[in-house]
CSV table of C-alpha atoms in Angstrom, one decimal:
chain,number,residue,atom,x,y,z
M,1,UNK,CA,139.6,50.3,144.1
M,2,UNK,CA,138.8,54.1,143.7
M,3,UNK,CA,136.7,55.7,141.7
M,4,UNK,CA,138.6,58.9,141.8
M,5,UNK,CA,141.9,57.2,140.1
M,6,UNK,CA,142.1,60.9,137.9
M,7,UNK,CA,141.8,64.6,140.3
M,8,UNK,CA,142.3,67.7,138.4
M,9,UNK,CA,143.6,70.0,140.7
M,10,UNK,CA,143.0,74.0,139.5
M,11,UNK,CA,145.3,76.3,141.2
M,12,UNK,CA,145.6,80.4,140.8
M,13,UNK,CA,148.6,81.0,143.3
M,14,UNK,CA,146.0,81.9,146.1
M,15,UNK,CA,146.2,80.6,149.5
M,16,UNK,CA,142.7,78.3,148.8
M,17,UNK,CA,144.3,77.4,146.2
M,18,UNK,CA,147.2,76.1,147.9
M,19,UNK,CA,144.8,74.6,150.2
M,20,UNK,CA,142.6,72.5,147.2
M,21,UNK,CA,146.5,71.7,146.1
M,22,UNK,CA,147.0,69.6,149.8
M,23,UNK,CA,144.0,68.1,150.3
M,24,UNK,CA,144.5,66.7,146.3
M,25,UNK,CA,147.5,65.5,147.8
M,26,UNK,CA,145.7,64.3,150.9
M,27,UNK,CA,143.5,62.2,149.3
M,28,UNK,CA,146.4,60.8,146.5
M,29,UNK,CA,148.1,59.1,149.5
M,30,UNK,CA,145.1,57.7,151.0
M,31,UNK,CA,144.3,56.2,147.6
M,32,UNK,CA,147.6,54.8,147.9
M,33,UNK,CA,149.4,54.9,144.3
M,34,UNK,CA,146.0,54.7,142.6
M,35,UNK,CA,145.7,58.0,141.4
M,36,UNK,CA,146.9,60.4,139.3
M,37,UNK,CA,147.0,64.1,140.0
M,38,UNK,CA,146.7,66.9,136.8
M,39,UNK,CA,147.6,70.4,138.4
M,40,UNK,CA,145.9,72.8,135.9
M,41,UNK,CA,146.5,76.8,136.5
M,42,UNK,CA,144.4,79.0,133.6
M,43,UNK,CA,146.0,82.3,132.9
M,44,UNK,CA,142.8,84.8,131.9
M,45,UNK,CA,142.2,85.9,129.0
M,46,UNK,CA,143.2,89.8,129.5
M,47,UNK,CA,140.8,91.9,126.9
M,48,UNK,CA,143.3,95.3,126.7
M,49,UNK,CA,143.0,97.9,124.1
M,50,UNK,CA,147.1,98.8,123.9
M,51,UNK,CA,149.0,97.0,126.9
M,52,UNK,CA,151.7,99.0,128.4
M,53,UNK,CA,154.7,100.3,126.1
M,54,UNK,CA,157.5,97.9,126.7
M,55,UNK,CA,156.1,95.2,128.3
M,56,UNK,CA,155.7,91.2,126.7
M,57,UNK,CA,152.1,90.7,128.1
M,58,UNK,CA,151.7,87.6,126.8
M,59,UNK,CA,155.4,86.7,128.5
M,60,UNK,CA,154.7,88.3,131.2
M,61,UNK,CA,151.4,85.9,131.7
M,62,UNK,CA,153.6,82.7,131.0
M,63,UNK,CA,156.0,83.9,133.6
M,64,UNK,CA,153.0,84.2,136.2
M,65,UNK,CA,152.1,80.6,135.3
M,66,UNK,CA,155.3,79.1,135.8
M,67,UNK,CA,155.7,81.3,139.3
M,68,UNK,CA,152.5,79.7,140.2
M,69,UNK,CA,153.1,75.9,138.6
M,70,UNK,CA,156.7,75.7,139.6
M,71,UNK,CA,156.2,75.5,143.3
M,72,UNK,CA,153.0,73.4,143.4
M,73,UNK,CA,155.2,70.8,141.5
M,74,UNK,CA,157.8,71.1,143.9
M,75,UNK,CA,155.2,70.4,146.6
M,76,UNK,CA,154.2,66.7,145.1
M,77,UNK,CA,157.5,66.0,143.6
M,78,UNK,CA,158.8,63.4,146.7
M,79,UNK,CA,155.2,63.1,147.6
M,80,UNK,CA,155.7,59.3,145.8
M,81,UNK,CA,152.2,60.9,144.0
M,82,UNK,CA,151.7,60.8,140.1
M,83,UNK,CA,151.0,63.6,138.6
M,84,UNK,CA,151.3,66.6,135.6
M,85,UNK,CA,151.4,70.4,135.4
M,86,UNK,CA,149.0,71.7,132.5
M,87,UNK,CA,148.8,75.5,131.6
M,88,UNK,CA,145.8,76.6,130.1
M,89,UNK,CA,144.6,80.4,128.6
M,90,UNK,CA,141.5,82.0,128.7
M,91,UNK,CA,138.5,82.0,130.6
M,92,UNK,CA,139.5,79.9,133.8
M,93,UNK,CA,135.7,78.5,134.3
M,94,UNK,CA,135.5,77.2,130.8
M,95,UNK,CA,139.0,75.8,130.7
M,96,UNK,CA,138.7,73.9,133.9
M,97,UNK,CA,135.5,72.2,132.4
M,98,UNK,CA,137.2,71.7,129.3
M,99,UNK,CA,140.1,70.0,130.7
M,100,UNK,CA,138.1,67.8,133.0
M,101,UNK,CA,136.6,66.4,130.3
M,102,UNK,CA,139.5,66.3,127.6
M,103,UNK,CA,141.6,64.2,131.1
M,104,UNK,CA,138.6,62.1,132.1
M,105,UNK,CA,139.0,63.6,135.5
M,106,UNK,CA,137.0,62.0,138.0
M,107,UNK,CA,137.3,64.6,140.8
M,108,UNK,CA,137.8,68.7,140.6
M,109,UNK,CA,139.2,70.1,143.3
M,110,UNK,CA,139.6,74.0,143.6
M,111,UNK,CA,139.6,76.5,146.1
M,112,UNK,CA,136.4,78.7,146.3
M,113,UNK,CA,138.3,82.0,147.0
M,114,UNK,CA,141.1,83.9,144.5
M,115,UNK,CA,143.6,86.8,145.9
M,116,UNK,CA,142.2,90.4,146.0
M,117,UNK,CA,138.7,91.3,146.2
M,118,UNK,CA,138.2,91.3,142.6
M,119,UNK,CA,139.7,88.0,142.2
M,120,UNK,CA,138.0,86.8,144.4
M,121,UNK,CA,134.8,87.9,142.9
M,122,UNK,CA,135.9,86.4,139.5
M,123,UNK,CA,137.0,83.0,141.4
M,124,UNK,CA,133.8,82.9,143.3
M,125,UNK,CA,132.3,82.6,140.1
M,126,UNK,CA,134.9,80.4,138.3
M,127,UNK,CA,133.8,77.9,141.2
M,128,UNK,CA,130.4,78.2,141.2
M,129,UNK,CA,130.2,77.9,136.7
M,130,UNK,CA,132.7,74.8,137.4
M,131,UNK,CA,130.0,72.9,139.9
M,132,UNK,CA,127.6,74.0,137.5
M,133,UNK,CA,129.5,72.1,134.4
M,134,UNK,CA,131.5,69.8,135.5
M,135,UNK,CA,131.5,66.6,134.3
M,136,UNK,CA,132.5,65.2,137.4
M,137,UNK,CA,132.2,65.9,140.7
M,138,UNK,CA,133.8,68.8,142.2
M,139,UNK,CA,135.2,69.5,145.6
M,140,UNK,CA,135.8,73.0,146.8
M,141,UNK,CA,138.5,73.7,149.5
M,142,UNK,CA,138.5,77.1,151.5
């Protein structure tokens, strides 16, 4: 029996990200069946006084989500693993707690690095607020 029967998997379209993704998928099949996986990716909240002229930001966002969500769900889908894409909006650290707790997650797992230098700034953070609130334990993947 496993105590981590729910992992919430946070994912940004990074390569650590991708890497948090298959070791959540790692340790899925050696639980055998007896977990769940949640595959959460938080768009950020963008703070912009006038967004470009012609241009759906908001869209534009949800199309980045699904771009990042689509192929993480093709990556589990004959995986025999169960599991759910959520999409969350606003500040990623906060969200990630939020949803842990909302899904009774037992285990985070996250990459510790984002995409560019600034992301990776921001994510450095995201992961180090998360292990900081979680309500769970929390495994980072680089």
């Amino acid at each position: 029996m496993s105590e981590f029967k729910h992992i919430l998997v946070a994912i940004d379209g990074s390569e650590h990200a991708m890497k948090a993704l298959e070791s959540a998928k790692t340790l899925a099949k050696q639980l055998q069946g007896d977990s769940h996986l949640t595959v959460l990716h938080v768009n950020p909240a963008l703070s912009m006084n006038e967004p470009p002229v012609g241009i759906d930001v908001e869209e534009r966002i949800e199309e980045e989500g699904r771009h990042i969500l689509e192929p993480a769900a093709d990556y589990l889908k004959d995986e025999g693993i169960s599991y759910r894409m959520l999409a969350g909006h606003g500040d990623p650290a906060s969200i990630i707690c939020e949803t842990a707790q909302q899904e009774k997650a037992d285990l985070i797992i996250m990459g510790t690095r984002g995409q560019g230098l600034v992301t990776e700034l921001i994510l450095g953070s995201v992961s180090h607020y998360v292990i900081q609130h979680a309500p769970c334990p929390v495994l980072t993947v680089k």
